[in-house]
Short mmCIF file of C-alpha atoms and ligand atoms in Angstrom, two decimals:
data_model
loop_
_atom_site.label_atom_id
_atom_site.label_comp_id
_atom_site.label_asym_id
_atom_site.label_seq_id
_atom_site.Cartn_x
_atom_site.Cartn_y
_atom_site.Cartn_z
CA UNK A 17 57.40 -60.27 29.02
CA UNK A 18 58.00 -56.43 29.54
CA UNK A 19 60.25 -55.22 27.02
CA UNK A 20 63.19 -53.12 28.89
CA UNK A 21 63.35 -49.36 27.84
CA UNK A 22 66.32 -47.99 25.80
CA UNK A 23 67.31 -44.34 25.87
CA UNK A 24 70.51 -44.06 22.93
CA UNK A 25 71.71 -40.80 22.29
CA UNK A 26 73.05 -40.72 18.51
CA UNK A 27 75.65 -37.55 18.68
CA UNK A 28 75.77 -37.85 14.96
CA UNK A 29 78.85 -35.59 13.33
CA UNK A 30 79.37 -34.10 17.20
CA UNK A 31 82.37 -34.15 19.74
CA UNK A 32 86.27 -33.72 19.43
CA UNK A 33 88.69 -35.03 22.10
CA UNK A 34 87.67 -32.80 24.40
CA UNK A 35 83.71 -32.81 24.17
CA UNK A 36 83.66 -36.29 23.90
CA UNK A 37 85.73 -36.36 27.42
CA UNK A 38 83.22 -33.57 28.85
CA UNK A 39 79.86 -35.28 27.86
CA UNK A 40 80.98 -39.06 28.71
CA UNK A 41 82.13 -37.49 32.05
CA UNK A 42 78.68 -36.02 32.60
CA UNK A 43 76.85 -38.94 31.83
CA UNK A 44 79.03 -41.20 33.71
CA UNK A 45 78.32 -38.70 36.95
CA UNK A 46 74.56 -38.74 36.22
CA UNK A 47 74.02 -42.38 35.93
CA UNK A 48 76.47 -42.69 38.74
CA UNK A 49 73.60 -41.45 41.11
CA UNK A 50 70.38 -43.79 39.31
CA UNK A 51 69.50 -47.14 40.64
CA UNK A 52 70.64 -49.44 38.12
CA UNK A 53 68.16 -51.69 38.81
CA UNK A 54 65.01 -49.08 37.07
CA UNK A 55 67.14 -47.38 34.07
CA UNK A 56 66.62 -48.53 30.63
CA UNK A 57 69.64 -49.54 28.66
CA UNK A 58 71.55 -46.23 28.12
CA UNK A 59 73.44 -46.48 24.51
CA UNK A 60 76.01 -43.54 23.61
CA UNK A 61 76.90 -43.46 19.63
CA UNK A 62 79.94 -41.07 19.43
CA UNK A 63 81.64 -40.62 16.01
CA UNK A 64 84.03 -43.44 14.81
CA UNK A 65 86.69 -40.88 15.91
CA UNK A 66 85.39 -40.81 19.47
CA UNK A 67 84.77 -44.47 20.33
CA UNK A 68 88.04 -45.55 21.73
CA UNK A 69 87.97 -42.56 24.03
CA UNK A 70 84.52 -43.48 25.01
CA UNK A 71 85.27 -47.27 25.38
CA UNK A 72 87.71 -46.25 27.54
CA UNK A 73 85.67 -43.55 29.64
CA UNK A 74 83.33 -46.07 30.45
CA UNK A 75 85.01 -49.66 30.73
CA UNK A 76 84.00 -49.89 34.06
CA UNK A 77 80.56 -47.99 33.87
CA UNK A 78 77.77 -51.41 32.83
CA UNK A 79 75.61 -48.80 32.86
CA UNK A 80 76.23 -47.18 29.81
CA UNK A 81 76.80 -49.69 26.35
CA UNK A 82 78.31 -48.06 23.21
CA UNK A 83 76.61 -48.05 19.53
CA UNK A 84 78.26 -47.09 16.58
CA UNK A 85 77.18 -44.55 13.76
CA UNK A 86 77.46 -46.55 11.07
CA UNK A 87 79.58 -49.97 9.31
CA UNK A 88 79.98 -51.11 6.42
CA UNK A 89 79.08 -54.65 5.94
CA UNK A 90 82.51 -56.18 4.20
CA UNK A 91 84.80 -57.91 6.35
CA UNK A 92 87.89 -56.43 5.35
CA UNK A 93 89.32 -54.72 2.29
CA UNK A 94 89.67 -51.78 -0.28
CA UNK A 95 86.89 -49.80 1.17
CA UNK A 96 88.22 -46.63 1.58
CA UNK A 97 86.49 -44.04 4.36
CA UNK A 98 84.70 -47.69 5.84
CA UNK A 99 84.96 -49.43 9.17
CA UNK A 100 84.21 -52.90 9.84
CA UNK A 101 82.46 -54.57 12.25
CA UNK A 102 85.94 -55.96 13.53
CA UNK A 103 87.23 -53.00 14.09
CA UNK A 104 84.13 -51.78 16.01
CA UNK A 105 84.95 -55.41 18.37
CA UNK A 106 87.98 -53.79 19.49
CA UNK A 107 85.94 -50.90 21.46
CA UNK A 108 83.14 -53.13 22.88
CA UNK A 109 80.89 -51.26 20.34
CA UNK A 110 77.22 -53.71 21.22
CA UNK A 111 74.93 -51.35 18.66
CA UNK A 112 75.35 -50.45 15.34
CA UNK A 113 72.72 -47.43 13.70
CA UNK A 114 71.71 -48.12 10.55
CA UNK A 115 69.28 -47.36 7.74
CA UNK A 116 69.03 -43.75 9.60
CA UNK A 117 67.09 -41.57 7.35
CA UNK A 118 70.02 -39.09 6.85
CA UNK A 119 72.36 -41.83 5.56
CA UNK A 120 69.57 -42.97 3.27
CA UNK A 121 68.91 -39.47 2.19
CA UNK A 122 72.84 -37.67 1.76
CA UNK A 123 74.63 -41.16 1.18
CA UNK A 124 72.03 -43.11 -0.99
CA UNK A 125 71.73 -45.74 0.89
CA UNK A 126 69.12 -48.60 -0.38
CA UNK A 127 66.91 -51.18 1.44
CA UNK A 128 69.49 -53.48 0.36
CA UNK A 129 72.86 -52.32 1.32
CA UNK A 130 70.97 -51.74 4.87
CA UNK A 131 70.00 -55.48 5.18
CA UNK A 132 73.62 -56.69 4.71
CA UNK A 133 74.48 -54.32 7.34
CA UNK A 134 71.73 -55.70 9.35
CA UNK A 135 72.86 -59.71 8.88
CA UNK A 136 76.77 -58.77 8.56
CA UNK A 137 76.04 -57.24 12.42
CA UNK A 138 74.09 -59.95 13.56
CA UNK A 139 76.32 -62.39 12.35
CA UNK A 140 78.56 -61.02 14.67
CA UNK A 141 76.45 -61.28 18.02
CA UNK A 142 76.03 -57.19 17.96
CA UNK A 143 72.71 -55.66 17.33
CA UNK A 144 71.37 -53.53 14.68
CA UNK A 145 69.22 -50.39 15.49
CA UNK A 146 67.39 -50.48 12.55
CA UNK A 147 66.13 -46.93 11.33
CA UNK A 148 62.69 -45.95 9.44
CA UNK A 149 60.50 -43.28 8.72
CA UNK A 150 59.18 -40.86 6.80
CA UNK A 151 58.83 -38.11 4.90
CA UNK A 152 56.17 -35.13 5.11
CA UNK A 153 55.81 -35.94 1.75
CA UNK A 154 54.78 -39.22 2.02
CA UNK A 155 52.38 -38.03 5.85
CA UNK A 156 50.42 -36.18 3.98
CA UNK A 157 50.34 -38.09 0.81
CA UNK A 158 48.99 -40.92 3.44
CA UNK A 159 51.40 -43.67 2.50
CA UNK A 160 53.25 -43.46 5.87
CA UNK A 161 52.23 -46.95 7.10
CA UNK A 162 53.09 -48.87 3.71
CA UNK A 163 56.14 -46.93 3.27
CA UNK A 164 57.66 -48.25 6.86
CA UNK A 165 56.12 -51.82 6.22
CA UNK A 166 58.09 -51.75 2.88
CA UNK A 167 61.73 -50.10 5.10
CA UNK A 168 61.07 -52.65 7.46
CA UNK A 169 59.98 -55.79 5.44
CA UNK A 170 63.24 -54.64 2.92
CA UNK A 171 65.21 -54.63 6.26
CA UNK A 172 64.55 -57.65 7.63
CA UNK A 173 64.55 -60.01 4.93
CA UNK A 174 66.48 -63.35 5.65
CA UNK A 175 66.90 -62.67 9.10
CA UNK A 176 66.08 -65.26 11.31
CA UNK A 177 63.12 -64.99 14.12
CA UNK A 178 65.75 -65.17 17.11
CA UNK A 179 67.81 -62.42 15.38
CA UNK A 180 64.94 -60.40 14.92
CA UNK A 181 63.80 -60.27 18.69
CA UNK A 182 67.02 -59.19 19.48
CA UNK A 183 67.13 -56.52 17.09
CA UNK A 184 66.16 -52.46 17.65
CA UNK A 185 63.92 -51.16 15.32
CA UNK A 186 63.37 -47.04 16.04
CA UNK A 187 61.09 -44.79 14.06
CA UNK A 188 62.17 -41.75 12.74
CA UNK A 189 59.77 -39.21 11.14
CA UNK A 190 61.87 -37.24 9.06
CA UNK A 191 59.93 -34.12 9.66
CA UNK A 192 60.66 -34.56 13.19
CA UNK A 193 64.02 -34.89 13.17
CA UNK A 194 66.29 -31.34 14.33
CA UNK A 195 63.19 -29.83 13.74
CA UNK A 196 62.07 -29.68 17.50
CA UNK A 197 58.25 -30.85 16.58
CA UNK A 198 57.90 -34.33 18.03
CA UNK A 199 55.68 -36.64 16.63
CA UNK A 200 52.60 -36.22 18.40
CA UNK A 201 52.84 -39.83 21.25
CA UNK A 202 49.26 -41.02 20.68
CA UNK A 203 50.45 -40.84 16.47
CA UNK A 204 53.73 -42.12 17.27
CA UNK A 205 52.30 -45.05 19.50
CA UNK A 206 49.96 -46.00 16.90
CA UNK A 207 52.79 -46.02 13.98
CA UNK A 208 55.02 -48.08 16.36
CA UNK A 209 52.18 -50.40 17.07
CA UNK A 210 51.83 -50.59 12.81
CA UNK A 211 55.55 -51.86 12.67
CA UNK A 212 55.08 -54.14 15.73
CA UNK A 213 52.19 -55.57 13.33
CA UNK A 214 54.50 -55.49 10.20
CA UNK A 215 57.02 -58.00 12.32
CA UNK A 216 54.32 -59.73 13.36
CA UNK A 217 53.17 -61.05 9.74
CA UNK A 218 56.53 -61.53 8.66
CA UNK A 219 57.65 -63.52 12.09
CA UNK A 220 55.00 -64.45 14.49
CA UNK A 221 53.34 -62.18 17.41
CA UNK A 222 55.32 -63.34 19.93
CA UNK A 223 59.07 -62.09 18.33
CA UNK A 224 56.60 -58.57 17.74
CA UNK A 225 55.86 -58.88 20.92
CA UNK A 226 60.13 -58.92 22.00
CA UNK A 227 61.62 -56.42 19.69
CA UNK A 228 62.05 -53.16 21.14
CA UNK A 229 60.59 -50.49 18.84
CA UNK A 230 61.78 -46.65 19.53
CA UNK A 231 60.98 -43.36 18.66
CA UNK A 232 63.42 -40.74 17.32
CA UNK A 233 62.48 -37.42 16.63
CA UNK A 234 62.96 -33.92 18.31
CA UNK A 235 62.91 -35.96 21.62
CA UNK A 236 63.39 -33.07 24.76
CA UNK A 237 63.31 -34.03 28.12
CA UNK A 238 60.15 -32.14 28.33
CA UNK A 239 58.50 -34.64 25.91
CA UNK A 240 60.26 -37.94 27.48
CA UNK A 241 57.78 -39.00 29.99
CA UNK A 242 54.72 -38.54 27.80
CA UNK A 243 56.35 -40.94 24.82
CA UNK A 244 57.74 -43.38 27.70
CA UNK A 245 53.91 -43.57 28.96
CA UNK A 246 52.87 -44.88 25.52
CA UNK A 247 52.46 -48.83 25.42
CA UNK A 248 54.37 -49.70 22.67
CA UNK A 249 57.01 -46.95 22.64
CA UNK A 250 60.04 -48.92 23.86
CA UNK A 251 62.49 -46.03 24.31
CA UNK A 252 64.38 -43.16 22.31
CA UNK A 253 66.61 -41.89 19.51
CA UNK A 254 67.90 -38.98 20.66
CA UNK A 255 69.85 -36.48 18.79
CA UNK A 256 70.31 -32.67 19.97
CA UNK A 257 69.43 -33.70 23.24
CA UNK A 258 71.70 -35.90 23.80
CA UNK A 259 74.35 -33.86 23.36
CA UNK A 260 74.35 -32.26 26.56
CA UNK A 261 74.75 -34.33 29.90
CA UNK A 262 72.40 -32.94 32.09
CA UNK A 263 69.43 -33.29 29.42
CA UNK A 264 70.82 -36.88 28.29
CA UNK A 265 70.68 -37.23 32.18
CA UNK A 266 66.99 -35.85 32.31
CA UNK A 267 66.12 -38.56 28.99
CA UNK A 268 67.21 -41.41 31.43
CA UNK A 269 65.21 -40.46 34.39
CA UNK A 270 61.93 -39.83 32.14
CA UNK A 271 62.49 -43.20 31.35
CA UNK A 272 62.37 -44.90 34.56
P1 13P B 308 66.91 -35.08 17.02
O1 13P B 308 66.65 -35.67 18.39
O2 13P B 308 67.97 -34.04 17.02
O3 13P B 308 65.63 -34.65 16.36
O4 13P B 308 67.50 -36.29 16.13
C1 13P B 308 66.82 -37.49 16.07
C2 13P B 308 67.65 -38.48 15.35
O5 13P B 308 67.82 -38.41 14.16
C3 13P B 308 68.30 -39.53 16.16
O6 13P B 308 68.84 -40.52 15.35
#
């Protein structure tokens, strides 16, 4: 079963009012002229402060599905700075980002507070886009592939097969990340290919075989079609170029 593409364009801390309105506009007019039936799943992930306006940009746009940032895993309470999974409900919000290395980096995040996230989202019906990678450190030290087996493994724990399959997993080498060097596609394809094999053990071949596995990392539209042509890179994380329509625009098309 082919696995369908997913370009998401995480705009991270990015967008007032008014960018928000001009970059959802410009999206919405791009799509507007692609033939639904060949684009991947497009997923926007505005700040928590932009997703009501961009729920309501694009409530009649199926094109286009809405992630959020971030959540914290509690259903309710005295959590101050946090926003629930409820509260995402309200704006349609489908996706929720998590374990993203710059979360696990500035906010301490842990293997373990990400996995809550993970079933406290499922447990809902939305779906996590699970986040790994790492660092140069840890390239050239050669412990990449353990090190993501471990994220991963961490991640997933107690999760259910069914779950899993629906799940987004995208790889994120934090060297490449804002730095504008890509992960080379044959290196990122085999890496991917190393997590498929990581779900694999822990599930069974054929729920490796479903989840959609992404890379993230200095993504351009000049680098799009190359990573698309890579067997088991399922799509993008896109930061700094998704920030502008007409590249975002340009992501989408490499992807068809
Ligand atoms: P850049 O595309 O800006 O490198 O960011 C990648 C990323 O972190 C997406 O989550």
């Amino acid at each position: 079963m082919a696995r369908r593409p997913i370009i998401a364009g995480n705009w991270k801390m990015n967008n007032n009012k008014a960018a928000t309105k001009e970059l959802v506009d410009g999206i919405m007019y791009g799509v507007s002229q692609l033939d639904a039936s060949k684009m991947p799943e497009v997923i926007i992930a505005p700040s928590f402060t932009s997703l009501w306006q961009a729920h309501d940009l694009i409530r009649n746009e199926s094109k286009i599905a809405l992630a959020a940032q971030n959540v914290n895993p509690n259903p309710s309470g005295a959590y101050t700075g946090e926003v629930s999974l409820e509260m995402l409900e309200d704006f349609k919000v489908q996706f929720v980002i998590i374990g993203h290395s710059e979360r696990r980096q500035m906010f301490n995040e842990s293997d373990e507070f990400i996995n809550q996230k993970a079933k406290a989202i499922l447990a809902k019906g939305l779906i996590p886009i699970i986040c790994c990678g790492e660092t140069l450190e840890q390239r050239e030290a050669g412990v990449t592939d353990e090190h993501l087996a471990s994220q991963i493994t961490k991640a997933l724990d107690g999760i259910s097969a069914s779950d899993v399959e629906k799940s987004v997993i995208a790889y994120e080498p934090i060297w490449a990340i804002g730095t504008g060097k890509s992960c080379d596609s044959i290196e990122a394809n085999r890496t991917i290919g190393e997590i498929r094999k990581v779900v694999a053990k822990l599930y069974s071949q054929d729920t490796a075989d479903k989840i959609r596995i992404l890379y993230g990392g200095s993504v351009k539209p000049s680098t799009i079609v190359e990573q698309m042509a890579q067997p088991e890179i399922d799509g993008g994380l896109i930061g700094g170029a998704s920030l502008k329509a007409d590249s975002f625009i340009e992501l989408i098309k490499g992807a068809m």
